[in-house]
C-alpha positions as MATLAB code, in Angstrom:
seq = 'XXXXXXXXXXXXXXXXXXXXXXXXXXXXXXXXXXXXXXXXXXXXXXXXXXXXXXXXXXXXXXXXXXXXXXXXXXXXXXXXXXXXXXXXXXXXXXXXXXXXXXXXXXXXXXXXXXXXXXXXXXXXXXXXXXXXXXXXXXXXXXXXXXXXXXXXXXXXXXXXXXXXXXXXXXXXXXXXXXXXXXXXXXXXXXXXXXXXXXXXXXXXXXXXXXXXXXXXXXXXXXXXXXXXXXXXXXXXXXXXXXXXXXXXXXXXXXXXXXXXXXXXXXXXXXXXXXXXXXXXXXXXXXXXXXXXXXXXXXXXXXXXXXXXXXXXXXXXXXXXXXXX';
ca = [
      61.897   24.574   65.256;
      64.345   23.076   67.995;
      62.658   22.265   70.822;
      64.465   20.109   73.856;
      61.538   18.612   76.208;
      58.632   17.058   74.380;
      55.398   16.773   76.261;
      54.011   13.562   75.649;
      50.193   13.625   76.558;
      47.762   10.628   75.802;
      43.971   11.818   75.642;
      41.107   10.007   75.986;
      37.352   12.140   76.034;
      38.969   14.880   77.432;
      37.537   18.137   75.371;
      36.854   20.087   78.868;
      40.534   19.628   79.999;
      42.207   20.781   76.529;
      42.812   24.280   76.853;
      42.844   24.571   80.412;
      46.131   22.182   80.351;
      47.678   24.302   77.519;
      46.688   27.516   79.924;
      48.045   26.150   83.058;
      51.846   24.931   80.825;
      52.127   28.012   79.514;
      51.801   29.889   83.107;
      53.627   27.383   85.226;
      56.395   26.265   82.639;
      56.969   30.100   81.330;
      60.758   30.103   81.899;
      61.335   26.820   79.834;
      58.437   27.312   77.594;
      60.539   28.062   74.256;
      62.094   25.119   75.144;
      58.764   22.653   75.016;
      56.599   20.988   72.422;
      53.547   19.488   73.136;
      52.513   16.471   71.539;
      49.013   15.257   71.911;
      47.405   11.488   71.102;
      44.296   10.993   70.772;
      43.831    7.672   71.876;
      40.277    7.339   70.258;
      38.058   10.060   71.612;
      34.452   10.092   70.863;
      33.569   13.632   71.760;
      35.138   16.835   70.369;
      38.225   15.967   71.511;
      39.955   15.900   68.238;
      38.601   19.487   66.891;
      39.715   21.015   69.985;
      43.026   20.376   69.876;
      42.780   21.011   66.531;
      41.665   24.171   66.999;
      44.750   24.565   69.476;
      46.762   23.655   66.991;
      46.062   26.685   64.804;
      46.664   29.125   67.531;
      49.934   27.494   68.687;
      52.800   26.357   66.467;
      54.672   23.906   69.135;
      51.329   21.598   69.788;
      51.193   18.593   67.441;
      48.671   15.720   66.965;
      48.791   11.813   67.018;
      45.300   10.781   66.181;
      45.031    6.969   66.266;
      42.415    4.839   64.220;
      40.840    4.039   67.664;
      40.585    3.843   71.459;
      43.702    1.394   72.233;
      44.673    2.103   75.555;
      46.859    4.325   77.272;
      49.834    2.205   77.403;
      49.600    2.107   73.330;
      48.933    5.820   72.948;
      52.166    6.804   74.955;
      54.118    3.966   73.448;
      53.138    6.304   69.744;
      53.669    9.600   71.706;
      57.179    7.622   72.812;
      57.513    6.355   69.160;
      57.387   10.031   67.486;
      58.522   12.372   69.662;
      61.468   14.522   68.469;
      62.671   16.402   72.075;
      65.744   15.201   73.500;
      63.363   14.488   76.238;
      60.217   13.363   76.786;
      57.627   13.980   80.041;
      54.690   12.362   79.903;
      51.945   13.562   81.863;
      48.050   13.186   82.351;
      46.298   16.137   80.989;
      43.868   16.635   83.752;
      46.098   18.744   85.806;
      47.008   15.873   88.531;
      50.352   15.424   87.074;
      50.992   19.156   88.091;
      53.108   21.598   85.692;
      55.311   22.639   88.082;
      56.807   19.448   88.431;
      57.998   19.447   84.942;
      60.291   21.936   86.077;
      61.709   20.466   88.489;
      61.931   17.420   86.374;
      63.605   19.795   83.552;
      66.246   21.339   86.244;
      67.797   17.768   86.910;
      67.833   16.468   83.805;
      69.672   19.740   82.557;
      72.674   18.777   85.614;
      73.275   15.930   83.348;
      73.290   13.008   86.328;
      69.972   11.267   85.454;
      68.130    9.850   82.367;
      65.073    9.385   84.595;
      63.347   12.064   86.869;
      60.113   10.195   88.287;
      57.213   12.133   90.190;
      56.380   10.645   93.544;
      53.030   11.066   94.761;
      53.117   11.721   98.877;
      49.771   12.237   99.558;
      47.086   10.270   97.767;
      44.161   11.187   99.165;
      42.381   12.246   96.994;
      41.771    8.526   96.114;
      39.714    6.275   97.768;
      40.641    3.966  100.803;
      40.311    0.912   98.608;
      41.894    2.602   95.796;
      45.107    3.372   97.946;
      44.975    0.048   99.549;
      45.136   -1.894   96.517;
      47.465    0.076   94.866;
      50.126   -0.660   97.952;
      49.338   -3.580   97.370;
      50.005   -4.156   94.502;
      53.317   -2.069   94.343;
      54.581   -4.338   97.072;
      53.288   -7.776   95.674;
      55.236   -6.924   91.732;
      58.508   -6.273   93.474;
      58.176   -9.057   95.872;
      58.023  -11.309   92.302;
      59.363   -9.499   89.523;
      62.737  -10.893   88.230;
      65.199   -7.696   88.521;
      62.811   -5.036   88.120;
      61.323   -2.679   91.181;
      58.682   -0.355   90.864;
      59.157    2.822   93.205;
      56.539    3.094   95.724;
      53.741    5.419   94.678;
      55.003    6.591   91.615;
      53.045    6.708   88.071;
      53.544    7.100   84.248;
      54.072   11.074   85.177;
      58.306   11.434   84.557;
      60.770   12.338   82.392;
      63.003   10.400   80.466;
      65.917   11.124   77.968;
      67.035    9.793   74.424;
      68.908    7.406   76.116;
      65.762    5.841   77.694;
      63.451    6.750   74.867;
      65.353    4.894   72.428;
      65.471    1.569   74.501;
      61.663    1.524   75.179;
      61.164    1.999   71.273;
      63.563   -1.498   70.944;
      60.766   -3.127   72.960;
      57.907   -4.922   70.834;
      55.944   -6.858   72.920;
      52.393   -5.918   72.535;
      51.349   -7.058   76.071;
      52.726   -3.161   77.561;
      52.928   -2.195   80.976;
      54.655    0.968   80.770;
      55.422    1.239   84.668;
      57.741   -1.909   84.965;
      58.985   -0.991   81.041;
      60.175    2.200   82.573;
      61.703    0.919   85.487;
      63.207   -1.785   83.467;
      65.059    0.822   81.843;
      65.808    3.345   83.713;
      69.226    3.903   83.616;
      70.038    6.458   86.362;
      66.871    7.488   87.833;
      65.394   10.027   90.894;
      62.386   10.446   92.481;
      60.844   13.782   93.197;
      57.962   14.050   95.804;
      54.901   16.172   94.998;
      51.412   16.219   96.126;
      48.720   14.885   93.840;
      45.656   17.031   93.199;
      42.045   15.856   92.725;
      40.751   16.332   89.116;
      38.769   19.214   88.826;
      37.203   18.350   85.385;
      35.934   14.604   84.208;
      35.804   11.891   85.398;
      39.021    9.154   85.541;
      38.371    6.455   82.251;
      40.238    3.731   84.738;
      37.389    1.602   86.623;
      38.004   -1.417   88.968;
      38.120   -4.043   86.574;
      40.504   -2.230   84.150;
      43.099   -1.626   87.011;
      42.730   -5.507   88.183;
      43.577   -6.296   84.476;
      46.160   -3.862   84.382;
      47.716   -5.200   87.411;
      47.112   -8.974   86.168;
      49.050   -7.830   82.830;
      51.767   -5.910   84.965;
      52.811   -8.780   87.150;
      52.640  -11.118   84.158;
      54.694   -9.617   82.084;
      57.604   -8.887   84.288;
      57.673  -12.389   86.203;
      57.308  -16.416   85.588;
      56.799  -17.399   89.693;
      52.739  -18.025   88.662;
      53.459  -20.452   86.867;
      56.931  -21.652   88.451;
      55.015  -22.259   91.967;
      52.368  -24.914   90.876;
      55.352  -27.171   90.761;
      56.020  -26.733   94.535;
      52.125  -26.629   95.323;
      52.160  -29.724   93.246;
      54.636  -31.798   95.496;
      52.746  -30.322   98.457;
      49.793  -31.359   97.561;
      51.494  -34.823   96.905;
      53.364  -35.288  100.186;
      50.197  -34.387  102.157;
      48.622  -37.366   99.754;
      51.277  -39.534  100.718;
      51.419  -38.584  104.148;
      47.534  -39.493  104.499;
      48.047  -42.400  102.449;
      50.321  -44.179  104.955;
      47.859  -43.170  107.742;
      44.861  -45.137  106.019;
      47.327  -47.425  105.158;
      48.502  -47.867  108.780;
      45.211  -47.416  110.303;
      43.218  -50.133  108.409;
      46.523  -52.908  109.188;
      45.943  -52.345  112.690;
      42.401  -51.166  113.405;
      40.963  -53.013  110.586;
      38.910  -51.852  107.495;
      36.452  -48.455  107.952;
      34.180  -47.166  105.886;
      35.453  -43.992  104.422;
      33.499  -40.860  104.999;
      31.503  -39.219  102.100;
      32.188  -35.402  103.185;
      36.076  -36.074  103.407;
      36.500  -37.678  100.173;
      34.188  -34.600   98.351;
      36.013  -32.338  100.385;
      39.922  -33.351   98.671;
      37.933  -33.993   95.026;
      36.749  -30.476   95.545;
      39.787  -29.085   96.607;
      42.081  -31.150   94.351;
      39.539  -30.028   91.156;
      40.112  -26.461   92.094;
      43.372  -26.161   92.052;
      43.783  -27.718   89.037;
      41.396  -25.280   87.432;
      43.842  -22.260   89.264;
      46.644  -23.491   87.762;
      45.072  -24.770   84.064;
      43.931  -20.468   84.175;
      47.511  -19.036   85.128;
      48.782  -21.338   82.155;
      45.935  -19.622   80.183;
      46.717  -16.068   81.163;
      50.449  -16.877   79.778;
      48.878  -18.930   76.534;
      46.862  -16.094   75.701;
      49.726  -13.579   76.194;
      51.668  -15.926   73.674;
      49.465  -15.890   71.289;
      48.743  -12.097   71.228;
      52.781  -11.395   71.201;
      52.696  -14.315   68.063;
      50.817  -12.599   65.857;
      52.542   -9.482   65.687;
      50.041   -7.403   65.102;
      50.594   -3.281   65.052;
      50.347   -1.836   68.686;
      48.514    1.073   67.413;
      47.071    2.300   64.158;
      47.764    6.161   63.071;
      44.569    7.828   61.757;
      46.461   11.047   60.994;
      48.932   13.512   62.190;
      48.609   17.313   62.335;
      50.657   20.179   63.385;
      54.401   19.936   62.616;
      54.479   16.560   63.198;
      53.289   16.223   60.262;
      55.480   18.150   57.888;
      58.113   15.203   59.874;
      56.320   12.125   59.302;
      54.799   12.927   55.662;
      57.940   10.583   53.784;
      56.982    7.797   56.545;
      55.369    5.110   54.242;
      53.665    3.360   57.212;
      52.627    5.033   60.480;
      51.408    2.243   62.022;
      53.493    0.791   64.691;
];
């Protein structure tokens, strides 16, 4: 088989959403359809996840399976999907339907003029997410390009895009384990174009991202892609210390020509409390880097392949380690 667009689709619990996703590509993407494999990881799952695509797998000879060793993330699963997919180019895309199908065509028809190496989905209306969900998410957006060195996430946009060889190939050069997929594509983009689409709500499941994973998420995005946290302790640092020395020379002043006071208790636990906690901020951005140091140090695999199945596997069989 020759296929030209691989579908790149990390899965995590997702048995109810299997076979309607195949459905809904074969329907929607029927014109380009010879043109498509579909290349599932399962990033994990502890449901039936597994023996459903399987089962898919048997019916359909263009669906594949990466099965890794155990739930690593979504930014690990697509870097595998990334890692061993065989299409000149790749879309990846969420398989509960809100990355919409009929996008990927759109995706397809500008990739085939042969002017981009990156077709990105924009989402116009998000509201099917919550208000705090939306705010944060602006906010966010706006706070990584405001400090990223170079690199500038489009508003509103998502892991849901396609990319060519030429892309493909540079994000497989790129070993740090620390991932954060968004500002890794953007970093490499090459020549790149939105399209606009609406997001839908999901219909079946629930999402696996909570609050605290996306505040992590976010923490790792803007600290892989920028030094200012711990760059701007130096000029808090001389603030700090020219406020000192401007309150210095007052005392200093004040007692030469008003004579000797008794300093006040609540002022000087006041500046030992504030002093104390800002060295504790900055002693915890250090951390967050020294601990991202010592993960990228030990080089350990991203992922760990439990098995591949479907034609994938009749590829990787002479690969003597399929870890990554």
């Amino acid at each position: 088989m020759n296929h030209d667009l691989t579908l790149v689709v990390p899965v995590y619990n997702e048995q109810e959403n299997i076979s309607t996703f195949i459905e809904a590509i074969k329907s929607e993407l029927v014109s380009i359809y010879h043109h498509i494999d579909i290349l599932f990881i399962n990033d994990g799952s502890t449901d039936n996840t597994f023996n459903v695509i399987g089962a898919e797998i048997e019916k359909n000879d263009n669906i594949s399976l990466i099965d890794l060793a155990k739930n690593f993330g979504k930014e690990a699963a697509m870097t595998a999907g990334l890692k061993h997919a065989r299409g000149d180019a790749v879309v990846i895309m969420d398989v509960d339907l809100q990355d919409p199908p009929s996008v990927v065509l759109a995706f397809f028809e500008l990739w085939c003029t042969g002017k981009y190496d990156t077709v990105y989905g924009i989402r116009v209306d998000r509201s099917a997410d919550t208000r705090i969900k939306r705010c944060t998410a602006g906010g966010f957006y706006k706070l990584f390009n405001l400090l990223s060195h170079g690199t500038k996430l489009p508003k509103s946009t998502g892991d849901f895009r396609l990319i060519n060889r030429k892309v493909i190939d540079a994000l497989n050069q790129m070993p740090e384990r620390n991932r954060f997929m968004k500002g890794m594509f953007a970093w490499s983009a090459f020549r790149a174009i939105g399209v606009s689409f609406e997001r839908p709500e999901r219909n079946i499941g629930q999402s696996k991202f909570n609050y605290w994973r996306l505040w992590n998420f976010a923490l790792d995005g803007i600290l892989s892609f920028t030094s200012w946290p711990l760059r701007v302790w130096s000029y808090i640092g001389f603030g700090i210390s020219f406020i000192a020395f401007l309150y210095a020379s007052h005392i200093l002043i004040d007692t030469l020509f008003l004579g000797v006071k008794v300093p006040g208790y609540a002022s000087i636990m006041s500046v030992i409390l504030f002093l104390g906690g800002v060295q504790l901020i900055s002693l915890g951005v250090i951390g967050e880097y020294i601990g991202r140091i010592f993960t990228e140090i030990k080089q350990r695999p991203i992922y760990l392949i439990n098995g591949i199945s479907g034609y994938y596997r009749n590829r990787n069989k002479n690969r003597n380690t399929p870890n990554e």
